[in-house]
CSV table of C-alpha atoms and ligand atoms in Angstrom, one decimal:
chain,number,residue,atom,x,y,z
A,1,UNK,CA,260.2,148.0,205.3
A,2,UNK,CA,263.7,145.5,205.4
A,3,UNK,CA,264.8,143.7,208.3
A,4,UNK,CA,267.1,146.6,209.9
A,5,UNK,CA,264.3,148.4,210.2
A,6,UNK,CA,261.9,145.9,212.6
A,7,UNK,CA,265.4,144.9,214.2
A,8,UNK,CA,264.7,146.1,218.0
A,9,UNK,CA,266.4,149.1,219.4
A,10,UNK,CA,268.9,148.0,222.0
A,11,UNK,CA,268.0,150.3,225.7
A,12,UNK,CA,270.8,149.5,229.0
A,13,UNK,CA,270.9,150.6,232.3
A,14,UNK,CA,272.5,149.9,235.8
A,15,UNK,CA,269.0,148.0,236.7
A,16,UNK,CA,265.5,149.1,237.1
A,17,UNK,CA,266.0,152.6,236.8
A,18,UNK,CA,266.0,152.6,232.7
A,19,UNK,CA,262.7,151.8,232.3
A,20,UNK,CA,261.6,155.5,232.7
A,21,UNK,CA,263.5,155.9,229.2
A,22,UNK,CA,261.6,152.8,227.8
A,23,UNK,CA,258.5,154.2,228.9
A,24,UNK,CA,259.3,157.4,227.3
A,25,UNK,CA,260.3,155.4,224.1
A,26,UNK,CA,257.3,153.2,224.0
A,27,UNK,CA,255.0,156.8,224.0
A,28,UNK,CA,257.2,158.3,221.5
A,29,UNK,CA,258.0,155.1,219.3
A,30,UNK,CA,255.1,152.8,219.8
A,31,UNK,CA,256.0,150.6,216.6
A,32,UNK,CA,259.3,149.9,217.8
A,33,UNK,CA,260.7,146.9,219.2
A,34,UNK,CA,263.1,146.8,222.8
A,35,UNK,CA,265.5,145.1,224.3
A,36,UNK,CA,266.3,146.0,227.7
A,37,UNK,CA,269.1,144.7,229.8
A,38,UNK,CA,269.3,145.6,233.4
A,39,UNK,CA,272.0,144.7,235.4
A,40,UNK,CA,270.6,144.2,239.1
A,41,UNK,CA,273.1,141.9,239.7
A,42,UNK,CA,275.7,144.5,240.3
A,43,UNK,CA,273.6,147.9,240.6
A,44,UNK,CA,274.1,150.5,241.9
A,45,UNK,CA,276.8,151.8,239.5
A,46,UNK,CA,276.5,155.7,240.7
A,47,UNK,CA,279.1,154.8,243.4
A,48,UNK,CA,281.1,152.6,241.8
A,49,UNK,CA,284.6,153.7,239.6
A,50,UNK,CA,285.4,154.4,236.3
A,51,UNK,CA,287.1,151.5,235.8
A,52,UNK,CA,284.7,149.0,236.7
A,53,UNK,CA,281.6,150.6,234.9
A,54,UNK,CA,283.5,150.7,231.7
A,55,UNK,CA,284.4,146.6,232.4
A,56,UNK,CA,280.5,146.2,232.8
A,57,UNK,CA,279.0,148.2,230.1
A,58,UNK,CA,281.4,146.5,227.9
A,59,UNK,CA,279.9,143.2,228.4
A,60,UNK,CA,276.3,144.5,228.2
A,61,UNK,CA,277.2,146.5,224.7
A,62,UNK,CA,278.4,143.0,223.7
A,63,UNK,CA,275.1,141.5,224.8
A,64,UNK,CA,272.7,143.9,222.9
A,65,UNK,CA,274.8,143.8,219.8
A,66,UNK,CA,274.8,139.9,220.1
A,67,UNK,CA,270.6,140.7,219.7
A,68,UNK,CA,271.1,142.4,216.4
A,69,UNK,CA,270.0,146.0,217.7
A,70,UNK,CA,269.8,148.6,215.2
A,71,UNK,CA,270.5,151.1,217.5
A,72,UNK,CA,271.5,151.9,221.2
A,73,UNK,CA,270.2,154.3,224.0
A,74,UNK,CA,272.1,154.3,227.1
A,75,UNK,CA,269.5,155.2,229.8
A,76,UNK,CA,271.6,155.2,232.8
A,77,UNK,CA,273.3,158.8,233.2
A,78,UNK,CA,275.8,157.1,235.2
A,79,UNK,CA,277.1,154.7,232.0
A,80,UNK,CA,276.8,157.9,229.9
A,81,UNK,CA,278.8,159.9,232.1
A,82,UNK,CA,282.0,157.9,232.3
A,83,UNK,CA,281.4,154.9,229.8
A,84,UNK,CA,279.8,157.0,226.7
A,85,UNK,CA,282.8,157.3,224.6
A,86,UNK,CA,283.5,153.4,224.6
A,87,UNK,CA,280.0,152.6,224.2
A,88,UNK,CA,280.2,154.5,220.9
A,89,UNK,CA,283.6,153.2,219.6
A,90,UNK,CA,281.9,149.9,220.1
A,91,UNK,CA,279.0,150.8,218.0
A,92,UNK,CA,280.7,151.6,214.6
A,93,UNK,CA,278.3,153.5,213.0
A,94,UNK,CA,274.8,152.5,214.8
A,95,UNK,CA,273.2,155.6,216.3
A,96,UNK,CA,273.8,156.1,220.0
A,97,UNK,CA,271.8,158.0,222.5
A,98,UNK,CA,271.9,159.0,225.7
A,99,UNK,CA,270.2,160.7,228.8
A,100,UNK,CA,273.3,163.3,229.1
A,101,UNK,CA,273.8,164.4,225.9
A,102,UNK,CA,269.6,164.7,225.4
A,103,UNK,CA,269.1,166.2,229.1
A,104,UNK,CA,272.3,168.9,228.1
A,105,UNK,CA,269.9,169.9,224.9
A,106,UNK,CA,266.8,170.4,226.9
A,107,UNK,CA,268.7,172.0,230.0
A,108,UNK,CA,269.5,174.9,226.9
A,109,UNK,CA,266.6,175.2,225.1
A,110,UNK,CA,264.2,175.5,228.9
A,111,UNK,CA,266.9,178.0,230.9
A,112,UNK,CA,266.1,181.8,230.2
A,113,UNK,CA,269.3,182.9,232.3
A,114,UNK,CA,270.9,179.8,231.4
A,115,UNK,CA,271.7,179.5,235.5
A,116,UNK,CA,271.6,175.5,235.5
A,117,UNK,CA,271.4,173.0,238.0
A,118,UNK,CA,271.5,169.0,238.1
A,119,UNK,CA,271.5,166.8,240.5
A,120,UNK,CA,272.5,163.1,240.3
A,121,UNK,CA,274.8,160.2,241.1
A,122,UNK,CA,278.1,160.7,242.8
A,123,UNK,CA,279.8,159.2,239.9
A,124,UNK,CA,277.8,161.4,237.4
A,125,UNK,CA,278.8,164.6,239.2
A,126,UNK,CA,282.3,163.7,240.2
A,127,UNK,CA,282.8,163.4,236.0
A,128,UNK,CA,281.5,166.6,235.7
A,129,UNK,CA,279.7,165.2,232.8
A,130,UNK,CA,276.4,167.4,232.6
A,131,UNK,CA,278.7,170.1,233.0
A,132,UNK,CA,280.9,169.3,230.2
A,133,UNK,CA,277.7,168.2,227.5
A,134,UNK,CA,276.2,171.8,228.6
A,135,UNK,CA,279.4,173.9,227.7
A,136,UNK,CA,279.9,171.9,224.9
A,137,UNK,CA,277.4,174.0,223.6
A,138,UNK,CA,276.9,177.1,225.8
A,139,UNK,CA,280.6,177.5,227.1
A,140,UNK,CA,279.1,180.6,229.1
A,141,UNK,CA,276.4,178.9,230.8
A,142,UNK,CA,276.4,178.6,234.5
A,143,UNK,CA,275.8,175.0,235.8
A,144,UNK,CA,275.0,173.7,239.8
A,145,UNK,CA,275.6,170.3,240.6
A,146,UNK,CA,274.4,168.4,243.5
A,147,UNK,CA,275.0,164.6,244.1
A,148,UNK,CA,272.2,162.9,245.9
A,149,UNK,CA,273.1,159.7,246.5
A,150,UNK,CA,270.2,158.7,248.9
A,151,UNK,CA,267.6,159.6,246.4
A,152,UNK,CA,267.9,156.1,244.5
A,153,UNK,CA,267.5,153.7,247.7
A,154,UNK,CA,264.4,155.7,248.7
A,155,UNK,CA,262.7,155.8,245.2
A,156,UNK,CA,263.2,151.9,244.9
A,157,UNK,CA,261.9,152.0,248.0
A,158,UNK,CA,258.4,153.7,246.7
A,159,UNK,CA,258.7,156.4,249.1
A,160,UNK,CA,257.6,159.1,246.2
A,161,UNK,CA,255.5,161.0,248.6
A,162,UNK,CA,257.3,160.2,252.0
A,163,UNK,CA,258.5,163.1,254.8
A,164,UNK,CA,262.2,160.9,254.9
A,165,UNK,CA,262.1,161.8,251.3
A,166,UNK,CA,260.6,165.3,251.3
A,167,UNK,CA,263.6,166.3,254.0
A,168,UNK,CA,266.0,164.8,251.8
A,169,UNK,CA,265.0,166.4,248.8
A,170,UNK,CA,264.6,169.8,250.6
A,171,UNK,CA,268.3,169.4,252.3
A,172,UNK,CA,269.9,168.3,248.7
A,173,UNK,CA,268.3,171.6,246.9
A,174,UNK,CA,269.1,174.1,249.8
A,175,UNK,CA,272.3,175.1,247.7
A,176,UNK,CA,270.8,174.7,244.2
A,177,UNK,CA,267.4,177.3,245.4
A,178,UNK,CA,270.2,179.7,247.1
A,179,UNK,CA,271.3,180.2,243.7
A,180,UNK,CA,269.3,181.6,240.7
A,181,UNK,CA,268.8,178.2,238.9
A,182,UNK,CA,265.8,178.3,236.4
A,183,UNK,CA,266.2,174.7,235.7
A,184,UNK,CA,266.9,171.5,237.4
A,185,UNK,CA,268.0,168.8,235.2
A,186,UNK,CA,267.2,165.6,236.3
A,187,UNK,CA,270.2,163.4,235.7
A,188,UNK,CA,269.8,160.0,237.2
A,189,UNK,CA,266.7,157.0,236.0
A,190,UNK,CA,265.0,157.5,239.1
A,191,UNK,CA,264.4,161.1,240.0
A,192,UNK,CA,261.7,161.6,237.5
A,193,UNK,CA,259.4,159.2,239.6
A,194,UNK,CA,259.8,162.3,242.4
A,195,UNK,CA,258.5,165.0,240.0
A,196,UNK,CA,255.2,166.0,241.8
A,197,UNK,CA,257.8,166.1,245.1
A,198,UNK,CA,260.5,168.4,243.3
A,199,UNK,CA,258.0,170.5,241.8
A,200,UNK,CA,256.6,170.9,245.3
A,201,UNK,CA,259.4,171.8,246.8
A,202,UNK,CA,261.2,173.9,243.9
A,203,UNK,CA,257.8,175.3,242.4
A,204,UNK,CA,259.3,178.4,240.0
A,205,UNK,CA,262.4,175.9,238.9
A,206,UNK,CA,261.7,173.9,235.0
A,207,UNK,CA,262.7,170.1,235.7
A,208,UNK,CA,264.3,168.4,233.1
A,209,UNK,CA,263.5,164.8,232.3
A,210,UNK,CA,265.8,163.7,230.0
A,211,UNK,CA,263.6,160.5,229.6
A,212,UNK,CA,261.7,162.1,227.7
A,213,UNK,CA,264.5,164.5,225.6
A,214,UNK,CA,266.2,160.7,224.8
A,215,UNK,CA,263.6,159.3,223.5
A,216,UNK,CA,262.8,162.5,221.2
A,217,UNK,CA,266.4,162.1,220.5
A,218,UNK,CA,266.1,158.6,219.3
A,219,UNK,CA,263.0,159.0,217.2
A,220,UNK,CA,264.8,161.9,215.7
A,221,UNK,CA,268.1,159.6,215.0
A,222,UNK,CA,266.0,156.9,213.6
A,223,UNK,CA,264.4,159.1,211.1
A,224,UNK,CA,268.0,160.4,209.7
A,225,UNK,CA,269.4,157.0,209.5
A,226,UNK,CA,266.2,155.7,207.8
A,227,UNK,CA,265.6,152.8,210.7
A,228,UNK,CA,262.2,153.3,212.0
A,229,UNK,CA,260.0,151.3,211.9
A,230,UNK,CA,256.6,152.0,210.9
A,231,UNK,CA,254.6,149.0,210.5
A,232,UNK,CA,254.6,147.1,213.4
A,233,UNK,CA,251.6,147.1,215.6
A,234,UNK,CA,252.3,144.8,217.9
A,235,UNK,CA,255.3,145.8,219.0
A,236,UNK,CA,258.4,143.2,220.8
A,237,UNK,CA,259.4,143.9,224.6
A,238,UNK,CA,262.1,141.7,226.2
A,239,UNK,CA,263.8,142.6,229.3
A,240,UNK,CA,267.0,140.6,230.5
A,241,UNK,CA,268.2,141.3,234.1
A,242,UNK,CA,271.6,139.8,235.3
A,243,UNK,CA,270.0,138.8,239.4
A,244,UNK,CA,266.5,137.0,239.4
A,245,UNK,CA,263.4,138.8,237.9
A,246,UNK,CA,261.4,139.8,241.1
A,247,UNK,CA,262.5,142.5,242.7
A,248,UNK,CA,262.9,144.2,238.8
A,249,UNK,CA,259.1,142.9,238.0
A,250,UNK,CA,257.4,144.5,241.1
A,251,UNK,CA,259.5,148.0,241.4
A,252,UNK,CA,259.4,147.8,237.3
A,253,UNK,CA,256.3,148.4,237.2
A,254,UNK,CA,256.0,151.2,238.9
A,255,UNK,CA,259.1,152.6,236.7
A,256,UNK,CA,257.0,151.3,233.2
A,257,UNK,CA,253.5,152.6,234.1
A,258,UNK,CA,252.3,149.1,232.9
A,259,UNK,CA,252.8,145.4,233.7
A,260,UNK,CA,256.2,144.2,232.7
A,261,UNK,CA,256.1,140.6,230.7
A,262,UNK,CA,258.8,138.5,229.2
A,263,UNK,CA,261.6,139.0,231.8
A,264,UNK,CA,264.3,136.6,231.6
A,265,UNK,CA,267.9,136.2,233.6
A,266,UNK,CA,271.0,136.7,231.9
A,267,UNK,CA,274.1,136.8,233.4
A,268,UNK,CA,277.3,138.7,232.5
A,269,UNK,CA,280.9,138.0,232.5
B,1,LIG,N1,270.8,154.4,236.7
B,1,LIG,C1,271.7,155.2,237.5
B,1,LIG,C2,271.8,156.6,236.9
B,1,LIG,O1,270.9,157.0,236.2
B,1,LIG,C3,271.1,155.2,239.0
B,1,LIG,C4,271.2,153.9,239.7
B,1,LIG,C5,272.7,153.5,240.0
B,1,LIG,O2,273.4,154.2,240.8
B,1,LIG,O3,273.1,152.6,239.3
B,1,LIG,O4,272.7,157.3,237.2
């Protein structure tokens, strides 16, 4: 083992919403080390332009590589869909991950009559980005997208099981379950928190949780670029957020599935 490998790996999203990937990382990769930067000073970023998402993920790229971060997973599918490219100029030749090009994968490998549907941010779906990562590989798959941008206020609310949310969720799918979607990719941080929802009310559609795909992606990445770490029981979690730690430390929780230490303010540009 040499310092690069116990270096921690380097996890960003808009805010809160990221730590579903961290979660899935700490399952997958429990001897790794994290650092997590949220920025809840300016989120949302799913309806926000191209322009200024590129501005802030550049300063929080900066940030994480400042920390010495051996490599980078972009959990917010937002960031990926219009700020991926520069993410990965900026990187050189560190792996990068994210939840588009990981949720793409699985979306493939789950659909039997590759009839595909997502649903996320406005900005996500207006860049047509699942779309593009799916026919990247599968140019003749058919692909259903459905922005749903009152899904995020209502899951930070912790209104998983709510009737406001149910009819919400039932509304946004109406055009996804007219089609003959097998699979619903879930392409935003929060959604997979509404999973025993969707599955009520989609029941013979796969979801996709590209948590989970990313973080398979990254142990996967780790392992080609000899990087992981495998001796390190006691693993390092810091989270930086860019407004005060509160509001991230009681919704986080709910996001992590465990009690969220060592949060500390850090503000950007
Ligand atoms: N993290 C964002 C995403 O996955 C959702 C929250 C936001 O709009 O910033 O698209």
């Amino acid at each position: 083992m040499t310092a690069s490998h116990s270096r921690p790996i380097g996890v960003f999203d808009s805010g809160v919403g990221g730590l579903t990937v961290v979660r899935a990382l700490m399952e997958r990769l429990p001897m790794e080390n994290i650092v997590y930067f949220g920025d809840t000073a300016r989120v949302p970023y799913g309806v926000k332009s191209r322009a200024t998402i590129e501005h802030f993920t550049a300063q929080i790229v900066d940030f994480l590589l400042g920390n010495e971060v051996k490599a980078l997973v972009i959990a917010c599918n937002t960031i990926a869909a219009v700020a991926g490219h520069k993410v990965r100029q900026s990187a050189g030749n560190m792996p990068v991950l994210d939840v588009i090009a990981a949720g793409a994968q699985a979306a493939l490998a789950t659909s039997r009559n590759h009839n595909i549907g997502v649903i996320a941010t406005s900005t996500t779906v207006n860049a047509n980005a699942y779309a593009r990562a799916i026919h990247a590989q599968n140019p003749t798959a058919r692909i259903l997208s459905q922005a749903c941008p009152l899904l995020v206020p209502l899951v930070e609310e912790g209104w998983l099981d709510h009737e406001v949310t149910r009819l919400t969720v039932r509304e946004y799918l109406k055009p996804l379950l007219a089609d003959s979607v097998d699979t619903l990719v879930l392409g935003c941080t929060h959604y997979p928190l509404l999973k025993p929802l969707l599955k009520q009310e989609a029941p013979n559609i796969t979801l996709v949780d590209s948590a989970i795909t990313t973080a398979e992606a990254t142990a996967q990445a780790l392992a080609a670029a000899d990087l992981l770490n495998t001796n390190n029981p006691a693993p390092d979690y810091r989270f930086y957020v860019s407004d005060i730690p509160l509001r991230f430390q009681t919704i986080g929780e709910r996001f992590l599935g465990r009690s969220l230490e060592q949060i500390e303010m850090m503000g950007l540009g």
